[in-house]
Structures are given as C-alpha cells and as structure tokens.
Amino acid sequence: MKVLIVGGGGREHAIAWKVAKSPKVEKLYCAPGNAGIAQVAECVNIGVMDFEKLTAFAKEKDIDLTIVAPDDPLAAGAVDAFEEAGFRAFGPRKNAAILEGSKAFSKDLMKKYGIPTAAYETFDSADEALAYLETADMPIVLKADGLALGKGVLICNTLEEARAGVRTLMLDKQFGSAGNRIVVEEFMTGREVSVLSFVDGKNIKIMTSAQDHKRAKDGDQGLNTGGMGTFSPSPFYTEEIDAFCREHIYQPTVDAMRAEGREFKGVIFFGLMLTKKGPKVLEYNARFGDPETQVVLPRMKNDLVEVFEACIDGTLDRISLEFEDNAVVCVVLASEGYPEHYEKGYVISGLERFEAADGYYVFHAGSKLDEEGRIVTNGGRVLGVTAVGGNLKEARANAYQAAEWVEFGNKYMRHDIGKAIEDL
Ligand code: AMP
Ligand code: GLY
C-alpha cells in the first residue's frame, strides 16, 4: 500500500514510525513532515491546510490510505476533501470533528446524553458573560469555543481575573473568532488522564492510558503548553475507573454522535478528570494527542494500518487491541522560552545514539534539514525523547538518561515528567 500522513510534529513522527512497521506498507509519504519523519517516510512540502495540493498529490502517487493527524485540517474538512476526490482517509469528517472544534457543541452533547462533565453555561455576548460571573463561584474556567492551539482555556481564581479573561477572549479576541462564543465552566479538581480510542462509527476500542504535563515548568508552574512530556500507563487509571468510563463515557459518546447524524470515525481522545465524584470529561479531541501518541504507540502490539482500515470499514469489532505490559515515558526537549519567544536554527547533535539503542526513540517535533544538510531546531517543542522500561520508574530513568544524549542551543526540558508516580 501507498500511505500518506498529513502533519509534521512529534505525534506524526510516532504515527509514521509505527505505520512504517506494517508489512502492508510499501511506500510512505508525509506532508509536510520534518527531519525525523524523513528517516521513515518521504516528506513532501505541502501544508496541512492545502487540500487542493494534498488531493492532487494523492492522485499523482495513487495513494491507498491517507491519515490526517492534526486538529485544524480535520475541523476544516480534510477527510471530506480526500473522500470527495475518491480516496480513503482516516479521521473524522468535518461534521464529526466538531466534537473538538466546538467546545459549546461538545458540552451540549454531553448534557443532552448524560455524559459526566463539569457544569457550564455558554455565552455569545461579553456583557452576559460578565453579568453571569458576578454570581458565580471562583475559581472558574473560561474556554474559547473554537480551536485555539490548546491555549484557549483560562483558569481564573478571582472575579477580577475572570472579568479580564472574558475581555481577553471576547473583546480583545486574543484567539480570533475562536472567542466569539465562550463556555464558562465549573472548576474541577483531581488527577488528569488522557485516554485515546479508535472509533469506526459504531464500535470503540480503548487504547492504554497516558498522562500529559501541560505546564512549561517543573512543579506544574509556568504557562500552558502543547505538552512537555507524558507517561503511559497512568497508575491512577484503575480497572474500576475504566469500567465506569466504558459504561458512562466512551460508548455513550460514540452513540450520541451517531444519534446526531455525525457518525465519528477516527481517534477520540478523552481528556478526563478523576474527581472525587467520579471521572468527568474535561475535553474531547478528535485526533491522537501530542505527546500522548509518543508513549502509547510504542506499547501497541497491533499493526496500526490494519486498525486504521478497520475504522474506515466499520469492522473494528473484529480487532482486539493489545498493548505490551511495560511502561513508556516521553520527555520533550524544547527551545528555551517556549511557549512564548524562542530561537530556532541550532544544530542538533547526538541523535545517532538512538539508532542502536533498543527501546529508546527520539520523535522529532520541530526539526528540519538546513541548506548544509544538518538537522537543526525548528520549533518550540523540538524532540520527544522516549524510552521503554519494565515499569514507570525504569522508563523514567531511561528517558532522562537519553535526554542527555542530545544537545542543541537553548535546550530546555522539565525534570519532573512522571515524578508523581515515584511518590506513590
Ligand atoms: P482543555 O483544553 O479543555 O483540556 O483544557 C486545558 C487544561 O485546562 C486541562 O488539561 C485542565 O488542566 C484545565 N481545565 C480545563 N477545564 C477544567 C475544569 N473544568 N476544571 C479544572 N481544570 C480544567
Ligand atoms: N497533549 C494534549 C493534546 O494533544 O491536546
């Protein structure tokens, strides 16, 4: 088969690495890819939102399967575009990607179908939102309705902060039209867990659990980022919690989307908060997580291409997902200053050490080849250094050891990825 992956970050590198292992794949392309992905796929310089060029490329190369990984093209209808051009594509269509693309939609869906989530109100007018805040309990959470690179969520401890937040989102439009409508939500406390799943429209198969570290600095300080590191599995995601989620969250979400005429095929990422009153949905994503994918796929035993095809064909009930009984930790090596201002273009050294090291992976997030053919930094998140271990403690030690193998200018990382599990 000829396969095309759309995207170019760490998540896509992990997907490409896993897809390349499938005996079904004879040729793998990635648009636009990055310097790491180029080691397992042929990268083509087409942007993820350029559907015309992407489908023309699929025609030219006679692509059998396209995997659309990032949220923006999914929400804008990339899968629909491929299907209309006569190609098979993995991912939700536009009418289903709204599960992530609109927080108001997903909150209303959960309310209508009794799926546990934080209490909320939706506002289209800043005045009404401000009036509501006067009577609300603090802390409170404000969320831009639309996609905002994972940054449109404000946790406000005081009324003053909440008022300022409404102005930032709705009047100053810091996230553009994503803030035309906001969701104001009850603040929940508990442990967060990420659960990824495959969905074929009707059936859902749950992958192993993971936990992200979203803040930039140690001790969960600093700004929210795309994710500074992950581990899998989460020891807090017990069998009892899993059973509850299967009954009250996972299958009900898939059934709700079908009932709404928005059949979902692809990956649903459940962002869960394990509260004292049971698990609740923080958010849905309509795609693989980044950097959750980097710790989940190395543990997966199945042929990923077979699973993608089963999702498209509606035959996921015939697949049994299997994961290794081990643990994986991913430490993100970022550029100092991320997620705000940072420099790019520094040469990365030490990558060759990963080639011979079994159970160690370096997934590239922001890298490129410069004119002299050297691999240089090209983003805020640069690499996801990932290591396997017999248990989380071992995987964590291995990942931090390997994080020292690599050097580049302004290298920055958190030192406490997975530390919570050592305190258990
Ligand atoms: P989201 O993009 O909705 O997952 O929000 C980003 C992050 O904000 C989450 O990972 C949580 O850490 C936090 N968050 C979102 N909603 C809530 C909530 N209702 N209560 C507490 N924290 C929240
Ligand atoms: N790691 C969180 C996300 O992919 O949205």
Coordinates of C-alpha atoms and ligand atoms in Angstrom, one line a residue:
M1 CA 0.0 0.0 0.0
K2 CA 1.0 3.6 -0.5
V3 CA 0.2 5.7 2.6
L4 CA 0.2 9.4 3.1
I5 CA 0.4 11.0 6.6
V6 CA -0.8 14.7 6.9
G7 CA 1.1 16.6 9.6
G8 CA 4.6 17.3 10.7
G9 CA 5.1 17.1 14.5
G10 CA 6.1 14.6 17.2
R11 CA 2.8 12.9 17.0
E12 CA 3.1 12.4 13.3
H13 CA 6.6 11.0 13.7
A14 CA 5.3 8.4 16.2
I15 CA 2.5 7.5 13.8
A16 CA 4.9 7.3 10.8
W17 CA 7.3 5.2 12.7
K18 CA 4.5 2.8 13.6
V19 CA 2.9 2.8 10.2
A20 CA 6.3 2.1 8.6
K21 CA 6.5 -1.2 10.6
S22 CA 3.4 -2.5 8.9
P23 CA 4.1 -5.2 6.3
K24 CA 1.2 -3.8 4.3
V25 CA 3.1 -0.6 3.6
E26 CA 5.3 -0.4 0.5
K27 CA 5.7 3.4 0.4
L28 CA 5.1 6.1 3.0
Y29 CA 4.8 9.8 2.4
C30 CA 4.3 12.6 4.9
A31 CA 3.2 16.2 4.2
P32 CA 5.0 18.3 5.3
G33 CA 6.9 16.0 7.8
N34 CA 10.1 17.0 9.5
A35 CA 13.8 16.0 9.6
G36 CA 12.9 13.0 11.9
I37 CA 10.0 11.8 9.9
A38 CA 12.2 11.9 6.8
Q39 CA 14.1 8.9 8.2
V40 CA 11.0 6.7 7.8
A41 CA 8.9 8.5 5.1
E42 CA 9.4 10.6 2.0
C43 CA 8.5 14.2 3.1
V44 CA 6.6 16.4 0.6
N45 CA 6.4 20.1 1.1
I46 CA 2.7 20.6 1.2
G47 CA 0.9 22.4 4.1
V48 CA -1.7 20.6 6.1
M49 CA -4.4 23.0 5.1
D50 CA -3.7 22.9 1.4
F51 CA -6.4 20.4 0.5
E52 CA -6.2 21.0 -3.2
K53 CA -2.5 20.2 -3.4
L54 CA -2.9 17.3 -1.0
T55 CA -5.6 15.6 -3.0
A56 CA -3.7 16.3 -6.2
F57 CA -0.6 14.6 -4.7
A58 CA -2.8 11.6 -3.7
K59 CA -3.9 11.3 -7.3
E60 CA -0.4 11.7 -8.7
K61 CA 1.0 9.0 -6.4
D62 CA -2.1 6.8 -6.3
I63 CA -2.3 6.8 -2.5
D64 CA -4.3 4.0 -1.0
L65 CA -4.7 5.4 2.5
T66 CA -4.3 8.9 4.0
I67 CA -4.1 9.6 7.7
V68 CA -5.0 13.1 8.8
A69 CA -3.4 13.7 12.2
P70 CA -3.8 17.4 13.3
D71 CA -6.9 19.2 14.5
D72 CA -7.1 22.1 12.1
P73 CA -7.3 20.2 8.8
L74 CA -9.8 17.7 10.4
A75 CA -12.1 20.6 11.6
A76 CA -11.8 22.2 8.2
G77 CA -12.9 19.0 6.3
A78 CA -9.6 17.4 5.1
V79 CA -11.1 13.9 5.3
D80 CA -14.2 15.0 3.3
A81 CA -11.9 16.5 0.7
F82 CA -10.0 13.2 0.3
E83 CA -13.2 11.2 0.2
E84 CA -14.8 13.6 -2.4
A85 CA -11.7 13.1 -4.6
G86 CA -12.2 9.3 -4.3
F87 CA -9.6 8.4 -1.6
R88 CA -9.7 6.5 1.6
A89 CA -8.8 8.7 4.6
F90 CA -8.5 8.0 8.3
G91 CA -10.0 10.6 10.6
P92 CA -13.4 12.2 11.4
R93 CA -15.3 14.1 8.7
K94 CA -15.9 17.7 9.3
N95 CA -19.4 17.2 10.8
A96 CA -17.8 14.8 13.4
A97 CA -14.6 16.7 14.0
I98 CA -16.8 19.4 15.6
L99 CA -16.5 17.2 18.7
E100 CA -13.2 19.0 19.2
G101 CA -13.8 22.0 17.0
S102 CA -16.6 23.5 19.2
K103 CA -16.5 23.3 23.0
A104 CA -20.1 24.5 23.1
F105 CA -21.1 21.6 20.8
S106 CA -19.3 19.0 22.9
K107 CA -20.7 20.4 26.2
D108 CA -24.3 20.4 24.8
L109 CA -23.8 16.9 23.5
M110 CA -22.6 15.7 27.0
K111 CA -25.5 17.4 28.7
K112 CA -28.1 16.0 26.2
Y113 CA -26.8 12.4 26.6
G114 CA -26.0 12.5 30.3
I115 CA -22.2 12.1 29.9
P116 CA -20.4 13.3 33.1
T117 CA -18.7 16.7 32.7
A118 CA -18.3 20.0 34.5
A119 CA -21.4 22.2 34.8
Y120 CA -21.3 25.1 32.4
E121 CA -23.0 28.0 30.6
T122 CA -22.4 29.2 27.0
F123 CA -22.3 32.9 26.1
D124 CA -22.2 34.8 22.8
S125 CA -22.1 38.2 24.4
A126 CA -19.4 39.6 26.7
D127 CA -21.9 41.6 28.7
E128 CA -24.0 38.5 29.5
A129 CA -20.8 36.5 30.4
L130 CA -19.7 39.4 32.7
A131 CA -23.1 39.6 34.4
Y132 CA -23.1 35.8 35.0
L133 CA -19.6 35.9 36.6
E134 CA -20.9 38.3 39.3
T135 CA -22.9 35.4 40.9
A136 CA -20.6 32.5 40.0
D137 CA -18.3 30.6 42.4
M138 CA -14.5 31.0 42.0
P139 CA -12.2 29.5 40.7
I140 CA -13.9 29.3 37.3
V141 CA -12.8 28.1 33.9
L142 CA -13.3 30.1 30.7
K143 CA -12.9 28.4 27.3
A144 CA -12.9 29.8 23.8
D145 CA -15.5 27.8 21.8
G146 CA -13.2 27.2 18.8
L147 CA -9.7 25.8 18.2
A148 CA -7.0 27.9 19.8
L149 CA -3.9 25.7 19.6
G150 CA -4.8 24.3 23.0
K151 CA -4.4 27.7 24.6
G152 CA -8.0 29.0 24.7
V153 CA -8.6 27.8 28.3
L154 CA -8.3 30.2 31.2
I155 CA -8.4 29.1 34.8
C156 CA -9.5 32.1 36.9
N157 CA -9.0 32.2 40.6
T158 CA -10.7 35.5 41.3
L159 CA -13.6 37.5 39.9
E160 CA -11.1 40.1 38.7
E161 CA -9.2 37.5 36.7
A162 CA -12.4 36.1 35.3
R163 CA -13.6 39.6 34.1
A164 CA -10.2 40.2 32.5
G165 CA -10.4 36.7 30.9
V166 CA -13.8 37.4 29.3
R167 CA -12.3 40.6 27.9
T168 CA -9.2 38.8 26.5
L169 CA -11.3 36.1 24.8
M170 CA -14.4 38.0 23.6
L171 CA -13.4 41.7 23.2
D172 CA -9.6 41.7 22.5
K173 CA -10.1 38.4 20.5
Q174 CA -6.7 37.0 21.5
F175 CA -7.7 33.8 19.8
G176 CA -9.6 35.4 17.0
S177 CA -13.0 34.1 16.1
A178 CA -12.5 31.1 18.4
G179 CA -13.5 33.5 21.2
N180 CA -16.8 34.8 19.6
R181 CA -18.5 32.3 21.9
I182 CA -17.2 31.1 25.2
V183 CA -18.0 28.3 27.6
V184 CA -17.9 29.2 31.3
E185 CA -17.3 26.1 33.3
E186 CA -17.2 24.8 36.9
F187 CA -13.6 24.3 38.1
M188 CA -12.9 20.7 38.9
T189 CA -10.0 19.2 40.9
G190 CA -8.4 15.7 40.6
R191 CA -5.9 13.9 38.6
E192 CA -6.0 14.2 34.8
V193 CA -5.8 11.2 32.5
S194 CA -5.7 11.0 28.7
V195 CA -7.4 8.1 27.1
L196 CA -7.1 7.6 23.3
S197 CA -9.5 5.3 21.4
F198 CA -10.2 4.1 17.9
V199 CA -13.8 4.5 16.6
D200 CA -15.4 3.1 13.5
G201 CA -18.7 5.0 13.7
K202 CA -20.3 2.4 15.9
N203 CA -17.6 0.5 17.8
I204 CA -15.0 1.9 20.1
K205 CA -11.7 0.3 21.2
I206 CA -9.8 1.9 24.0
M207 CA -6.0 2.3 23.9
T208 CA -3.8 2.2 27.1
S209 CA -4.0 5.3 29.3
A210 CA -1.4 8.2 29.4
Q211 CA -0.8 11.4 31.3
D212 CA 0.4 14.7 29.9
H213 CA 2.3 17.5 31.7
K214 CA 0.9 20.7 30.1
R215 CA 2.7 23.4 32.1
A216 CA 6.0 24.7 30.9
K217 CA 7.9 24.4 34.2
D218 CA 8.7 21.9 36.9
G219 CA 6.0 21.5 39.6
D220 CA 3.3 22.4 37.1
Q221 CA 4.3 26.1 37.1
G222 CA 4.5 28.4 34.1
L223 CA 2.3 28.7 31.0
N224 CA 0.2 26.1 29.4
T225 CA 2.0 24.4 26.5
G226 CA 1.1 21.8 23.9
G227 CA 2.6 19.2 26.4
M228 CA 6.1 18.9 27.9
G229 CA 6.1 15.2 28.5
T230 CA 4.0 12.1 29.0
F231 CA 3.9 8.7 30.6
S232 CA 1.9 5.5 29.9
P233 CA 0.1 3.8 31.6
S234 CA -1.4 6.0 34.2
P235 CA -1.4 4.1 37.6
F236 CA -4.3 6.3 38.6
Y237 CA -6.5 4.9 35.8
T238 CA -7.7 1.8 37.6
E239 CA -9.8 -1.0 36.3
E240 CA -12.8 0.3 38.2
I241 CA -12.4 3.7 36.6
D242 CA -12.0 2.1 33.2
A243 CA -15.2 0.1 33.7
F244 CA -17.1 3.3 34.7
C245 CA -15.8 5.2 31.7
R246 CA -16.7 2.4 29.3
E247 CA -20.3 2.4 30.5
H248 CA -20.9 6.1 31.1
I249 CA -18.5 8.0 28.8
Y250 CA -16.9 6.1 25.9
Q251 CA -19.6 4.1 24.2
P252 CA -22.3 6.8 25.1
T253 CA -20.2 9.4 23.2
V254 CA -20.0 7.3 20.1
D255 CA -23.7 6.5 20.3
A256 CA -24.5 10.2 20.8
M257 CA -22.5 11.2 17.7
R258 CA -24.4 8.6 15.7
A259 CA -27.7 9.7 17.0
E260 CA -26.9 13.3 16.0
G261 CA -26.2 12.1 12.4
R262 CA -22.5 12.8 12.9
E263 CA -21.0 9.3 12.8
F264 CA -17.5 9.5 14.2
K265 CA -14.6 7.5 12.6
G266 CA -11.1 8.1 13.7
V267 CA -9.5 8.7 17.1
I268 CA -11.4 10.2 20.0
F269 CA -9.1 11.5 22.8
F270 CA -10.9 11.7 26.1
G271 CA -9.3 14.2 28.4
L272 CA -10.6 13.0 31.8
M273 CA -10.5 14.5 35.3
L274 CA -10.7 11.8 38.0
T275 CA -12.8 13.8 40.6
K276 CA -14.0 12.7 44.0
K277 CA -17.4 12.2 42.4
G278 CA -16.0 10.0 39.7
P279 CA -14.4 10.5 36.2
K280 CA -15.7 13.5 34.2
V281 CA -14.8 14.7 30.7
L282 CA -12.6 17.8 30.6
E283 CA -12.5 17.8 26.8
Y284 CA -12.7 15.7 23.7
N285 CA -10.1 15.8 20.9
A286 CA -10.9 14.3 17.6
R287 CA -7.4 13.1 16.9
F288 CA -4.3 11.5 18.5
G289 CA -2.8 13.5 21.4
D290 CA 0.7 15.1 21.2
P291 CA 2.8 13.9 23.1
E292 CA 0.4 11.1 24.3
T293 CA 0.9 9.2 21.0
Q294 CA 4.6 9.1 21.5
V295 CA 4.1 6.9 24.7
V296 CA 1.0 4.9 23.6
L297 CA 2.1 3.7 20.1
P298 CA 5.4 2.2 21.2
R299 CA 3.4 0.0 23.6
M300 CA 0.9 -1.1 20.9
K301 CA 1.3 -4.6 19.5
N302 CA -1.2 -4.4 16.6
D303 CA -0.5 -3.4 13.0
L304 CA -1.6 0.2 13.1
V305 CA -2.6 0.2 9.4
E306 CA -5.0 -2.7 10.0
V307 CA -6.6 -0.8 12.8
F308 CA -7.0 2.3 10.6
E309 CA -8.6 0.3 7.9
A310 CA -11.0 -1.4 10.3
C311 CA -12.1 2.1 11.5
I312 CA -12.8 3.2 7.9
D313 CA -14.6 -0.1 7.0
G314 CA -16.7 -0.3 10.2
T315 CA -15.1 -3.6 11.3
L316 CA -13.3 -2.6 14.4
D317 CA -15.3 -5.2 16.4
R318 CA -13.1 -7.8 14.7
I319 CA -9.9 -6.2 16.1
S320 CA -8.5 -6.9 19.5
L321 CA -6.2 -4.1 20.6
E322 CA -3.1 -5.3 22.5
F323 CA -0.5 -3.4 24.5
E324 CA 2.8 -4.5 26.0
D325 CA 2.9 -5.0 29.7
N326 CA 5.6 -2.3 30.1
A327 CA 5.8 1.4 30.6
V328 CA 7.0 4.3 28.4
V329 CA 8.0 7.9 29.3
C330 CA 8.5 10.8 26.8
V331 CA 10.4 13.9 27.8
V332 CA 10.0 16.8 25.5
L333 CA 13.2 18.8 24.7
A334 CA 12.1 22.3 23.9
S335 CA 13.7 25.6 23.0
E336 CA 14.2 27.9 26.0
G337 CA 11.4 30.4 26.1
Y338 CA 8.7 28.1 24.7
P339 CA 5.7 28.6 24.6
E340 CA 6.4 32.4 24.1
H341 CA 9.5 33.6 22.3
Y342 CA 12.3 31.3 21.3
E343 CA 15.1 31.0 18.8
K344 CA 15.4 28.4 16.0
G345 CA 18.1 27.1 13.7
Y346 CA 20.5 25.5 16.3
V347 CA 22.3 22.3 15.1
I348 CA 21.1 19.2 17.0
S349 CA 23.8 16.6 17.9
G350 CA 23.7 13.1 19.4
L351 CA 20.7 11.8 17.5
E352 CA 22.7 8.8 16.2
R353 CA 22.9 7.3 19.6
F354 CA 19.2 6.3 19.4
E355 CA 19.7 4.3 16.2
A356 CA 21.4 1.4 18.0
A357 CA 19.6 1.7 21.3
D358 CA 16.7 -0.7 21.7
G359 CA 13.7 0.7 23.5
Y360 CA 14.8 4.3 23.0
Y361 CA 13.2 6.6 20.5
V362 CA 13.6 10.2 19.5
F363 CA 10.4 11.6 17.9
H364 CA 11.0 14.9 16.2
A365 CA 8.5 17.7 16.8
G366 CA 10.3 20.8 15.4
S367 CA 13.3 20.0 13.4
K368 CA 14.4 20.5 9.8
L369 CA 17.4 19.9 7.5
D370 CA 19.3 23.2 6.8
E371 CA 21.0 24.0 3.5
E372 CA 24.1 22.1 4.6
G373 CA 22.1 19.0 5.3
R374 CA 22.4 19.3 9.1
I375 CA 19.4 18.7 11.4
V376 CA 18.5 22.0 13.2
T377 CA 15.9 23.1 15.7
N378 CA 12.8 24.5 14.0
G379 CA 10.1 24.9 16.7
G380 CA 9.2 25.4 20.4
R381 CA 9.0 21.7 21.0
V382 CA 12.0 20.2 19.3
L383 CA 12.2 16.5 20.2
G384 CA 10.3 13.9 22.3
V385 CA 12.9 11.6 23.9
T386 CA 11.1 8.4 24.6
A387 CA 12.1 5.3 26.5
V388 CA 10.6 2.0 27.4
G389 CA 11.0 0.3 30.8
G390 CA 9.7 -2.7 32.7
N391 CA 7.8 -0.2 34.9
L392 CA 7.3 3.6 35.0
K393 CA 10.2 4.2 37.3
E394 CA 12.6 2.4 35.0
A395 CA 11.1 4.1 31.9
R396 CA 11.5 7.4 33.6
A397 CA 15.2 6.8 34.5
N398 CA 15.9 5.7 30.9
A399 CA 14.1 8.6 29.3
Y400 CA 16.1 11.2 31.4
Q401 CA 19.3 9.4 30.7
A402 CA 18.6 9.5 26.9
A403 CA 17.6 13.2 27.2
E404 CA 21.3 13.8 27.9
W405 CA 22.5 12.2 24.7
V406 CA 21.1 15.1 22.6
E407 CA 22.5 18.6 22.6
F408 CA 21.3 21.8 20.8
G409 CA 21.4 25.5 21.6
N410 CA 18.8 26.7 24.2
K411 CA 17.8 23.1 25.0
Y412 CA 15.1 23.1 27.8
M413 CA 13.2 20.4 29.5
R414 CA 11.1 19.7 32.6
H415 CA 12.8 17.5 35.1
D416 CA 9.7 16.1 36.8
I417 CA 7.9 14.2 34.0
G418 CA 6.4 11.2 35.7
K419 CA 7.7 12.2 39.1
A420 CA 4.2 11.8 40.6
I421 CA 4.3 8.1 40.0
E422 CA 7.6 7.8 42.0
D423 CA 5.9 9.4 45.0
L424 CA 3.2 6.7 45.1
Ligands
AMP1 P1 -8.8 21.6 27.8 O1 -8.2 22.2 26.5 O2 -10.3 21.8 27.8 O3 -8.4 20.2 28.1 O4 -8.2 22.4 29.0 C1 -6.8 22.5 29.1 C2 -6.5 22.3 30.6 O5 -7.2 23.2 31.4 C3 -6.9 20.9 31.0 O6 -5.9 19.9 30.7 C4 -7.0 21.1 32.5 O7 -5.8 21.1 33.2 C5 -7.5 22.5 32.6 N1 -9.0 22.5 32.7 C6 -9.9 22.6 31.7 N2 -11.2 22.5 32.2 C7 -11.1 22.5 33.5 C8 -12.1 22.4 34.6 N3 -13.4 22.5 34.3 N4 -11.6 22.4 35.8 C9 -10.3 22.4 36.1 N5 -9.3 22.4 35.1 C10 -9.7 22.5 33.9
GLY2 N1 -1.5 16.6 24.7 C1 -2.7 17.2 24.6 C2 -3.2 17.4 23.2 O1 -2.7 16.7 22.3 O2 -4.2 18.1 23.0

